[in-house]
Amino acid sequence: MLSIIKTMSLQGLDGYLIDVQVDVTGGIPNWDIVGLPDTSIREAKERVRAAIKNSGFELQSRKILVNLAPASTKKEGSLFDLPIAIGILCSIEKIKKENLEKTVFIGELSLDGRINSVRGILPICIECKKIGVKRLIIPSVNSLEASIVNGIEIIGVNTLKQVVNFLNNEEKILPSKTDWTDVIKNINKLSLDFSDVRGQEEAKRAIEIAAAGGHNILLIGSPGSGKTMLAKRISTILPDLSFEEALEVTKIHSIAGTLPKNLPIITNRPFRAPHHTISPISLVGGGRIPKPGEVSLAHYGVLFLDELLEFNRNTLEVLRGPLEDGIVNVSRANASLTYPCNFMFVASMNPCPCGYYGAKDKECTCTPQAITKYMGKISGPLLDRIDIQIEISQVKYEKLDNMQKNETSQIIKERVNKARKIQIKRYKNEKIYSNSELTPKLIEKYCKLNNASKEILKNAFERLGLSARAYGRILKVARTIADLQDCINIEKRHIAEAIQYRSLDKKYWKN
Amino acid sequence: MSPEKLYVQGNIHLLSKNSIAIVGSRNCTQYGIKYAEKFAKDLSKNNICIISGLAKGVDTISHISALAERGKTIAVIGTGFNNIYPEENKDLYKKILENDGCIVSEFEPEEKVDISKIPRRNRIISGLAIGVLLIEARYRSGSNITARFAIEQNKELFCIPHNLETKTGYGPNYFIKMGAKLVTQAKDILQEFELLEENKIAIDSQYEEIYKYISAVPITANEISIKTNKNISDINEALFMLEMDGIIKCIPGNKYIISE
């Protein structure tokens, strides 16, 4: 007898519907799965057989044929176990058919009949809602994550037996529900805070500007000057994620399987700090079975590359596209996928090979040539995408002791939020959200200078020997500084401050 | 031998200003050009008027450098106003007058060029100045005459040192041996007259508070912020403006010192 069960699989960030067609007939006992299954699906046979048996049902020797439709696309993953098992039980009339209407099954079986968690539940759930599925039966471990989507009945189940009982109306399971506003209220507060960083006022200010305008930032400093400490706190001053943004971030993390167990949805902006031995593929995403890379996991958050120059040159160069476009296209034999990767790029590095060029109490032992060569390792095009570069110097212990004002992340965040709002309002017709996205044409339109500012910029270029590529960057940063102070026009002082955050343009790097 | 009368064109008040005469060879070396320019500029920055003789070489460089720094300059010429010598310095003559400088001559305006009379102006050059700086002079050079006048007139004579083997260094080295003051920078001259004032350079009043914290010891914006309790954005603005004015300098590590 034939039965058709609905399930869903993932392609990139989106789910797509799959029919699991099961036919159980008499004949020579045999079991076949067709429809381009991968190894993990072929192995489902053994899991399903054992799970059915261990759930107390008898599976007589029959001829079983399973087809995964559409039959032309490759399928992978263990989430087909549950729908196959349900299909078989349905065909041998252990389950009443009327309850299968508009229901999607997802889950991996273990041999004793328990249902294990799967990855990528959230995007599946969103897709289900879109195509009008009424009920979703999923592993109970995943139900918290799925329940953030409203308007669809989420049934979390633990065992195969429980599913059968539920479908035969012998057991009641309440749908899981989560309220977004509740989640927001109970966000586990980040333990990091900017008030932990003391004495680095200049660096904090630069980071605040970077956060307010979405600018990428490079921190240059000797070992122990606090680069990493500062970078780790950047995500605490970024504006809160909106529900749509949170959903998108969670989708990516759901697919990558990096979602925290106790949270249905990611509410804090992600902070990703891959080690410098990372390969280009793990950075941008890909692999035989394409998976989102670090750039996508940092979507709407911060990608921090500590010790930038230790990264393989090839690895760094693959960042150029994602930094510019905010998306990654991964083309593989199986599929061509697009992952979003709109992140704030933060990098840190030493000023020279020995690490102490310009340090206060340690002598730098590098020759000028060595320093030039070291700095030359960052490619121009990559540097071109970093608006703010600052040098950080070590703060002495005695100075740390009696320190004035220490702003918390919350206070800084409020200012950042305000500046962001101004930008969103200004660019509502331009399809961009922040100053960092301004194109040369838009710079001309939105970063108009008065004569005094023009004069100062011209002088700066002559006297400080700034490079031409710095021009647009300075204007963008100046625009953000003006926004932070709620000024409509860019004034002389904004330009003056913006130029201070172009450390690598200072003369002493050009030996 | 004092002049009977002086013809003055341009800003006559300059004659009563503190002035240093810079003299040297017409046929000067790269060394002479470099240091005539440096001294003229640095003295001008300190509000000193530069006197010279509108001749080729060191004279021309001194006048031009003074004008480049928007300083004042006096040219004492050895001909009449209407017969500027050399011909190619006519433009410079006009430029000095346009920039509020002044031209002095003891000759009638229509007096023709007489090369043998030109050295007579040297005594006026040294006479108008409070001190004379000798850049370069060969064994028999007119500049040596100016230097000698300076000694006779009880003016200070300054010389820059030269390699003993250069011919153009003969004059300065000779006068150093005789007791003239050896100078290596404009500061040396200013100190002699106690004209050196700290903070001579005009500093915008709004940046003055931050400027006070910058010295020869490197300091970062952070440390200034801690000391002044001021906003980092204000400090960065001030540091930038001061750097643009050439008053302070940024060194590796993003630290600031007073520029020399």
mmCIF file of N, CA, C and O in Angstrom, chain A residues 108-178:
data_model
loop_
_atom_site.group_PDB
_atom_site.id
_atom_site.type_symbol
_atom_site.label_atom_id
_atom_site.label_comp_id
_atom_site.label_asym_id
_atom_site.label_seq_id
_atom_site.Cartn_x
_atom_site.Cartn_y
_atom_site.Cartn_z
ATOM 1 N N GLU A 108 15.727 12.530 13.151
ATOM 2 C CA GLU A 108 16.641 11.412 12.969
ATOM 3 C C GLU A 108 16.303 10.367 14.038
ATOM 4 O O GLU A 108 16.053 10.723 15.186
ATOM 5 N N LEU A 109 16.309 9.085 13.655
ATOM 6 C CA LEU A 109 15.957 8.034 14.625
ATOM 7 C C LEU A 109 17.219 7.388 15.179
ATOM 8 O O LEU A 109 18.219 7.250 14.481
ATOM 9 N N SER A 110 17.129 7.020 16.437
ATOM 10 C CA SER A 110 18.187 6.138 16.932
ATOM 11 C C SER A 110 17.581 4.744 17.056
ATOM 12 O O SER A 110 16.362 4.580 16.953
ATOM 13 N N LEU A 111 18.411 3.759 17.261
ATOM 14 C CA LEU A 111 17.925 2.381 17.149
ATOM 15 C C LEU A 111 16.824 2.045 18.148
ATOM 16 O O LEU A 111 15.957 1.222 17.894
ATOM 17 N N ASP A 112 16.831 2.706 19.300
ATOM 18 C CA ASP A 112 15.815 2.392 20.309
ATOM 19 C C ASP A 112 14.510 3.152 20.091
ATOM 20 O O ASP A 112 13.623 3.104 20.934
ATOM 21 N N GLY A 113 14.412 3.887 18.989
ATOM 22 C CA GLY A 113 13.165 4.568 18.695
ATOM 23 C C GLY A 113 13.104 6.007 19.165
ATOM 24 O O GLY A 113 12.115 6.703 18.962
ATOM 25 N N ARG A 114 14.179 6.470 19.783
ATOM 26 C CA ARG A 114 14.175 7.869 20.193
ATOM 27 C C ARG A 114 14.469 8.777 19.001
ATOM 28 O O ARG A 114 15.073 8.356 18.015
ATOM 29 N N ILE A 115 14.064 10.023 19.115
ATOM 30 C CA ILE A 115 14.253 10.942 17.989
ATOM 31 C C ILE A 115 15.333 11.962 18.345
ATOM 32 O O ILE A 115 15.227 12.669 19.353
ATOM 33 N N ASN A 116 16.373 11.999 17.522
ATOM 34 C CA ASN A 116 17.495 12.897 17.771
ATOM 35 C C ASN A 116 17.327 14.233 17.047
ATOM 36 O O ASN A 116 16.583 14.336 16.073
ATOM 37 N N SER A 117 18.078 15.199 17.525
ATOM 38 C CA SER A 117 17.945 16.548 16.954
ATOM 39 C C SER A 117 18.591 16.611 15.571
ATOM 40 O O SER A 117 19.461 15.826 15.226
ATOM 41 N N VAL A 118 18.163 17.579 14.799
ATOM 42 C CA VAL A 118 18.736 17.819 13.469
ATOM 43 C C VAL A 118 19.134 19.287 13.348
ATOM 44 O O VAL A 118 18.754 20.106 14.170
ATOM 45 N N ARG A 119 19.909 19.599 12.285
ATOM 46 C CA ARG A 119 20.321 20.992 12.068
ATOM 47 C C ARG A 119 19.401 21.685 11.082
ATOM 48 O O ARG A 119 18.799 21.053 10.228
ATOM 49 N N GLY A 120 19.310 23.008 11.186
ATOM 50 C CA GLY A 120 18.597 23.790 10.183
ATOM 51 C C GLY A 120 17.089 23.804 10.341
ATOM 52 O O GLY A 120 16.363 23.991 9.379
ATOM 53 N N ILE A 121 16.612 23.643 11.575
ATOM 54 C CA ILE A 121 15.163 23.613 11.789
ATOM 55 C C ILE A 121 14.504 24.963 11.481
ATOM 56 O O ILE A 121 13.436 25.027 10.864
ATOM 57 N N LEU A 122 15.187 26.047 11.863
ATOM 58 C CA LEU A 122 14.536 27.353 11.704
ATOM 59 C C LEU A 122 14.214 27.700 10.250
ATOM 60 O O LEU A 122 13.067 28.052 9.944
ATOM 61 N N PRO A 123 15.189 27.600 9.325
ATOM 62 C CA PRO A 123 14.846 27.908 7.931
ATOM 63 C C PRO A 123 13.741 26.998 7.398
ATOM 64 O O PRO A 123 12.892 27.444 6.626
ATOM 65 N N ILE A 124 13.726 25.750 7.845
ATOM 66 C CA ILE A 124 12.668 24.815 7.409
ATOM 67 C C ILE A 124 11.316 25.301 7.880
ATOM 68 O O ILE A 124 10.335 25.352 7.138
ATOM 69 N N CYS A 125 11.314 25.724 9.131
ATOM 70 C CA CYS A 125 10.088 26.201 9.751
ATOM 71 C C CYS A 125 9.542 27.425 9.018
ATOM 72 O O CYS A 125 8.337 27.535 8.774
ATOM 73 N N ILE A 126 10.455 28.344 8.671
ATOM 74 C CA ILE A 126 10.032 29.561 7.980
ATOM 75 C C ILE A 126 9.437 29.221 6.623
ATOM 76 O O ILE A 126 8.397 29.755 6.213
ATOM 77 N N GLU A 127 10.083 28.276 5.933
ATOM 78 C CA GLU A 127 9.602 27.866 4.617
ATOM 79 C C GLU A 127 8.230 27.173 4.735
ATOM 80 O O GLU A 127 7.331 27.404 3.937
ATOM 81 N N CYS A 128 8.075 26.337 5.779
ATOM 82 C CA CYS A 128 6.809 25.643 5.994
ATOM 83 C C CYS A 128 5.660 26.624 6.145
ATOM 84 O O CYS A 128 4.585 26.447 5.574
ATOM 85 N N LYS A 129 5.945 27.686 6.911
ATOM 86 C CA LYS A 129 4.899 28.670 7.140
ATOM 87 C C LYS A 129 4.523 29.331 5.811
ATOM 88 O O LYS A 129 3.357 29.568 5.516
ATOM 89 N N LYS A 130 5.555 29.591 5.007
ATOM 90 C CA LYS A 130 5.346 30.268 3.732
ATOM 91 C C LYS A 130 4.436 29.461 2.815
ATOM 92 O O LYS A 130 3.576 30.004 2.135
ATOM 93 N N ILE A 131 4.645 28.117 2.760
ATOM 94 C CA ILE A 131 3.851 27.328 1.815
ATOM 95 C C ILE A 131 2.565 26.781 2.439
ATOM 96 O O ILE A 131 1.858 25.989 1.815
ATOM 97 N N GLY A 132 2.284 27.201 3.671
ATOM 98 C CA GLY A 132 0.979 26.876 4.236
ATOM 99 C C GLY A 132 0.885 25.542 4.950
ATOM 100 O O GLY A 132 -0.198 24.956 5.018
ATOM 101 N N VAL A 133 1.990 25.050 5.459
ATOM 102 C CA VAL A 133 1.935 23.824 6.255
ATOM 103 C C VAL A 133 1.288 24.154 7.596
ATOM 104 O O VAL A 133 1.526 25.222 8.157
ATOM 105 N N LYS A 134 0.447 23.230 8.102
ATOM 106 C CA LYS A 134 -0.274 23.527 9.328
ATOM 107 C C LYS A 134 0.473 23.050 10.557
ATOM 108 O O LYS A 134 0.508 23.707 11.596
ATOM 109 N N ARG A 135 1.124 21.884 10.408
ATOM 110 C CA ARG A 135 1.703 21.263 11.584
ATOM 111 C C ARG A 135 3.077 20.720 11.251
ATOM 112 O O ARG A 135 3.339 20.207 10.163
ATOM 113 N N LEU A 136 3.989 20.858 12.214
ATOM 114 C CA LEU A 136 5.355 20.414 12.011
ATOM 115 C C LEU A 136 5.714 19.498 13.163
ATOM 116 O O LEU A 136 5.631 19.891 14.323
ATOM 117 N N ILE A 137 6.092 18.256 12.845
ATOM 118 C CA ILE A 137 6.471 17.324 13.910
ATOM 119 C C ILE A 137 7.983 17.155 13.874
ATOM 120 O O ILE A 137 8.548 16.690 12.867
ATOM 121 N N ILE A 138 8.635 17.588 14.955
ATOM 122 C CA ILE A 138 10.097 17.651 14.951
ATOM 123 C C ILE A 138 10.651 17.124 16.270
ATOM 124 O O ILE A 138 9.912 16.971 17.239
ATOM 125 N N PRO A 139 11.943 16.856 16.347
ATOM 126 C CA PRO A 139 12.539 16.427 17.613
ATOM 127 C C PRO A 139 12.294 17.480 18.695
ATOM 128 O O PRO A 139 12.385 18.679 18.425
ATOM 129 N N SER A 140 11.977 17.050 19.902
ATOM 130 C CA SER A 140 11.614 18.021 20.942
ATOM 131 C C SER A 140 12.796 18.931 21.281
ATOM 132 O O SER A 140 12.607 20.061 21.718
ATOM 133 N N VAL A 141 14.029 18.444 21.066
ATOM 134 C CA VAL A 141 15.196 19.287 21.331
ATOM 135 C C VAL A 141 15.175 20.534 20.443
ATOM 136 O O VAL A 141 15.600 21.613 20.835
ATOM 137 N N ASN A 142 14.648 20.370 19.236
ATOM 138 C CA ASN A 142 14.626 21.485 18.292
ATOM 139 C C ASN A 142 13.392 22.368 18.414
ATOM 140 O O ASN A 142 13.300 23.399 17.749
ATOM 141 N N SER A 143 12.441 21.958 19.266
ATOM 142 C CA SER A 143 11.149 22.657 19.243
ATOM 143 C C SER A 143 11.254 24.095 19.743
ATOM 144 O O SER A 143 10.543 24.975 19.297
ATOM 145 N N LEU A 144 12.209 24.350 20.640
ATOM 146 C CA LEU A 144 12.369 25.701 21.155
ATOM 147 C C LEU A 144 12.765 26.638 20.021
ATOM 148 O O LEU A 144 12.219 27.726 19.851
ATOM 149 N N GLU A 145 13.727 26.171 19.235
ATOM 150 C CA GLU A 145 14.219 26.956 18.113
ATOM 151 C C GLU A 145 13.114 27.229 17.095
ATOM 152 O O GLU A 145 12.968 28.337 16.584
ATOM 153 N N ALA A 146 12.307 26.209 16.812
ATOM 154 C CA ALA A 146 11.269 26.337 15.790
ATOM 155 C C ALA A 146 10.107 27.200 16.265
ATOM 156 O O ALA A 146 9.462 27.888 15.479
ATOM 157 N N SER A 147 9.876 27.195 17.577
ATOM 158 C CA SER A 147 8.664 27.824 18.095
ATOM 159 C C SER A 147 8.666 29.339 17.962
ATOM 160 O O SER A 147 7.654 29.990 18.194
ATOM 161 N N ILE A 148 9.792 29.916 17.558
ATOM 162 C CA ILE A 148 9.851 31.359 17.414
ATOM 163 C C ILE A 148 9.026 31.810 16.210
ATOM 164 O O ILE A 148 8.600 32.950 16.109
ATOM 165 N N VAL A 149 8.754 30.868 15.299
ATOM 166 C CA VAL A 149 7.927 31.196 14.135
ATOM 167 C C VAL A 149 6.457 31.054 14.520
ATOM 168 O O VAL A 149 6.029 29.999 14.966
ATOM 169 N N ASN A 150 5.723 32.108 14.337
ATOM 170 C CA ASN A 150 4.310 32.105 14.716
ATOM 171 C C ASN A 150 3.431 31.543 13.613
ATOM 172 O O ASN A 150 3.821 31.514 12.458
ATOM 173 N N GLY A 151 2.235 31.092 13.994
ATOM 174 C CA GLY A 151 1.243 30.704 12.994
ATOM 175 C C GLY A 151 1.433 29.305 12.457
ATOM 176 O O GLY A 151 0.924 28.963 11.393
ATOM 177 N N ILE A 152 2.186 28.493 13.144
ATOM 178 C CA ILE A 152 2.349 27.109 12.709
ATOM 179 C C ILE A 152 2.437 26.250 13.966
ATOM 180 O O ILE A 152 3.012 26.681 14.970
ATOM 181 N N GLU A 153 1.828 25.079 13.931
ATOM 182 C CA GLU A 153 1.773 24.231 15.122
ATOM 183 C C GLU A 153 3.055 23.416 15.215
ATOM 184 O O GLU A 153 3.351 22.607 14.335
ATOM 185 N N ILE A 154 3.830 23.643 16.257
ATOM 186 C CA ILE A 154 5.092 22.927 16.410
ATOM 187 C C ILE A 154 4.917 21.834 17.453
ATOM 188 O O ILE A 154 4.604 22.105 18.604
ATOM 189 N N ILE A 155 5.080 20.579 17.023
ATOM 190 C CA ILE A 155 4.946 19.466 17.958
ATOM 191 C C ILE A 155 6.321 18.849 18.177
ATOM 192 O O ILE A 155 6.915 18.292 17.249
ATOM 193 N N GLY A 156 6.835 18.987 19.388
ATOM 194 C CA GLY A 156 8.126 18.391 19.708
ATOM 195 C C GLY A 156 7.930 16.983 20.235
ATOM 196 O O GLY A 156 7.128 16.763 21.141
ATOM 197 N N VAL A 157 8.616 16.031 19.654
ATOM 198 C CA VAL A 157 8.424 14.629 20.064
ATOM 199 C C VAL A 157 9.745 13.994 20.452
ATOM 200 O O VAL A 157 10.806 14.389 19.979
ATOM 201 N N ASN A 158 9.639 12.972 21.343
ATOM 202 C CA ASN A 158 10.839 12.315 21.833
ATOM 203 C C ASN A 158 11.076 10.934 21.232
ATOM 204 O O ASN A 158 12.214 10.542 21.028
ATOM 205 N N THR A 159 9.969 10.193 21.015
ATOM 206 C CA THR A 159 10.134 8.825 20.502
ATOM 207 C C THR A 159 9.178 8.566 19.346
ATOM 208 O O THR A 159 8.180 9.262 19.169
ATOM 209 N N LEU A 160 9.493 7.537 18.601
ATOM 210 C CA LEU A 160 8.653 7.145 17.478
ATOM 211 C C LEU A 160 7.283 6.707 17.975
ATOM 212 O O LEU A 160 6.258 7.041 17.390
ATOM 213 N N LYS A 161 7.284 5.986 19.091
ATOM 214 C CA LYS A 161 6.044 5.498 19.671
ATOM 215 C C LYS A 161 5.097 6.667 19.985
ATOM 216 O O LYS A 161 3.909 6.618 19.709
ATOM 217 N N GLN A 162 5.723 7.722 20.528
ATOM 218 C CA GLN A 162 4.946 8.915 20.890
ATOM 219 C C GLN A 162 4.293 9.524 19.658
ATOM 220 O O GLN A 162 3.136 9.954 19.697
ATOM 221 N N VAL A 163 5.025 9.554 18.540
ATOM 222 C CA VAL A 163 4.478 10.123 17.307
ATOM 223 C C VAL A 163 3.276 9.304 16.847
ATOM 224 O O VAL A 163 2.233 9.855 16.492
ATOM 225 N N VAL A 164 3.435 7.980 16.893
ATOM 226 C CA VAL A 164 2.347 7.107 16.447
ATOM 227 C C VAL A 164 1.112 7.320 17.323
ATOM 228 O O VAL A 164 -0.002 7.501 16.819
ATOM 229 N N ASN A 165 1.336 7.362 18.624
ATOM 230 C CA ASN A 165 0.218 7.589 19.543
ATOM 231 C C ASN A 165 -0.467 8.919 19.296
ATOM 232 O O ASN A 165 -1.687 9.030 19.335
ATOM 233 N N PHE A 166 0.369 9.937 19.032
ATOM 234 C CA PHE A 166 -0.173 11.264 18.783
ATOM 235 C C PHE A 166 -1.043 11.265 17.532
ATOM 236 O O PHE A 166 -2.149 11.793 17.518
ATOM 237 N N LEU A 167 -0.529 10.631 16.466
ATOM 238 C CA LEU A 167 -1.263 10.635 15.200
ATOM 239 C C LEU A 167 -2.548 9.802 15.296
ATOM 240 O O LEU A 167 -3.508 10.056 14.585
ATOM 241 N N ASN A 168 -2.535 8.800 16.198
ATOM 242 C CA ASN A 168 -3.738 7.981 16.363
ATOM 243 C C ASN A 168 -4.670 8.532 17.430
ATOM 244 O O ASN A 168 -5.579 7.865 17.890
ATOM 245 N N ASN A 169 -4.386 9.794 17.853
ATOM 246 C CA ASN A 169 -5.197 10.482 18.852
ATOM 247 C C ASN A 169 -5.222 9.763 20.196
ATOM 248 O O ASN A 169 -6.173 9.869 20.948
ATOM 249 N N GLU A 170 -4.153 9.015 20.482
ATOM 250 C CA GLU A 170 -4.124 8.316 21.768
ATOM 251 C C GLU A 170 -3.346 9.119 22.804
ATOM 252 O O GLU A 170 -3.379 8.813 23.986
ATOM 253 N N GLU A 171 -2.593 10.115 22.331
ATOM 254 C CA GLU A 171 -1.807 10.929 23.256
ATOM 255 C C GLU A 171 -1.880 12.378 22.793
ATOM 256 O O GLU A 171 -1.917 12.660 21.601
ATOM 257 N N LYS A 172 -1.926 13.275 23.789
ATOM 258 C CA LYS A 172 -1.984 14.693 23.413
ATOM 259 C C LYS A 172 -0.614 15.325 23.645
ATOM 260 O O LYS A 172 0.014 15.117 24.684
ATOM 261 N N ILE A 173 -0.161 16.104 22.698
ATOM 262 C CA ILE A 173 1.075 16.867 22.901
ATOM 263 C C ILE A 173 0.755 18.330 22.618
ATOM 264 O O ILE A 173 0.218 18.671 21.560
ATOM 265 N N LEU A 174 1.088 19.183 23.562
ATOM 266 C CA LEU A 174 0.794 20.608 23.366
ATOM 267 C C LEU A 174 1.843 21.239 22.436
ATOM 268 O O LEU A 174 3.028 20.942 22.543
ATOM 269 N N PRO A 175 1.370 22.053 21.517
ATOM 270 C CA PRO A 175 2.321 22.734 20.635
ATOM 271 C C PRO A 175 3.233 23.677 21.437
ATOM 272 O O PRO A 175 2.783 24.301 22.388
ATOM 273 N N SER A 176 4.505 23.774 21.050
ATOM 274 C CA SER A 176 5.408 24.704 21.764
ATOM 275 C C SER A 176 5.217 26.107 21.213
ATOM 276 O O SER A 176 4.993 26.297 20.019
ATOM 277 N N LYS A 177 5.318 27.047 22.110
ATOM 278 C CA LYS A 177 5.180 28.455 21.707
ATOM 279 C C LYS A 177 6.216 29.280 22.442
ATOM 280 O O LYS A 177 6.514 29.050 23.599
ATOM 281 N N THR A 178 6.785 30.242 21.751
ATOM 282 C CA THR A 178 7.700 31.174 22.404
ATOM 283 C C THR A 178 7.344 32.577 21.966
ATOM 284 O O THR A 178 7.046 32.804 20.793
#
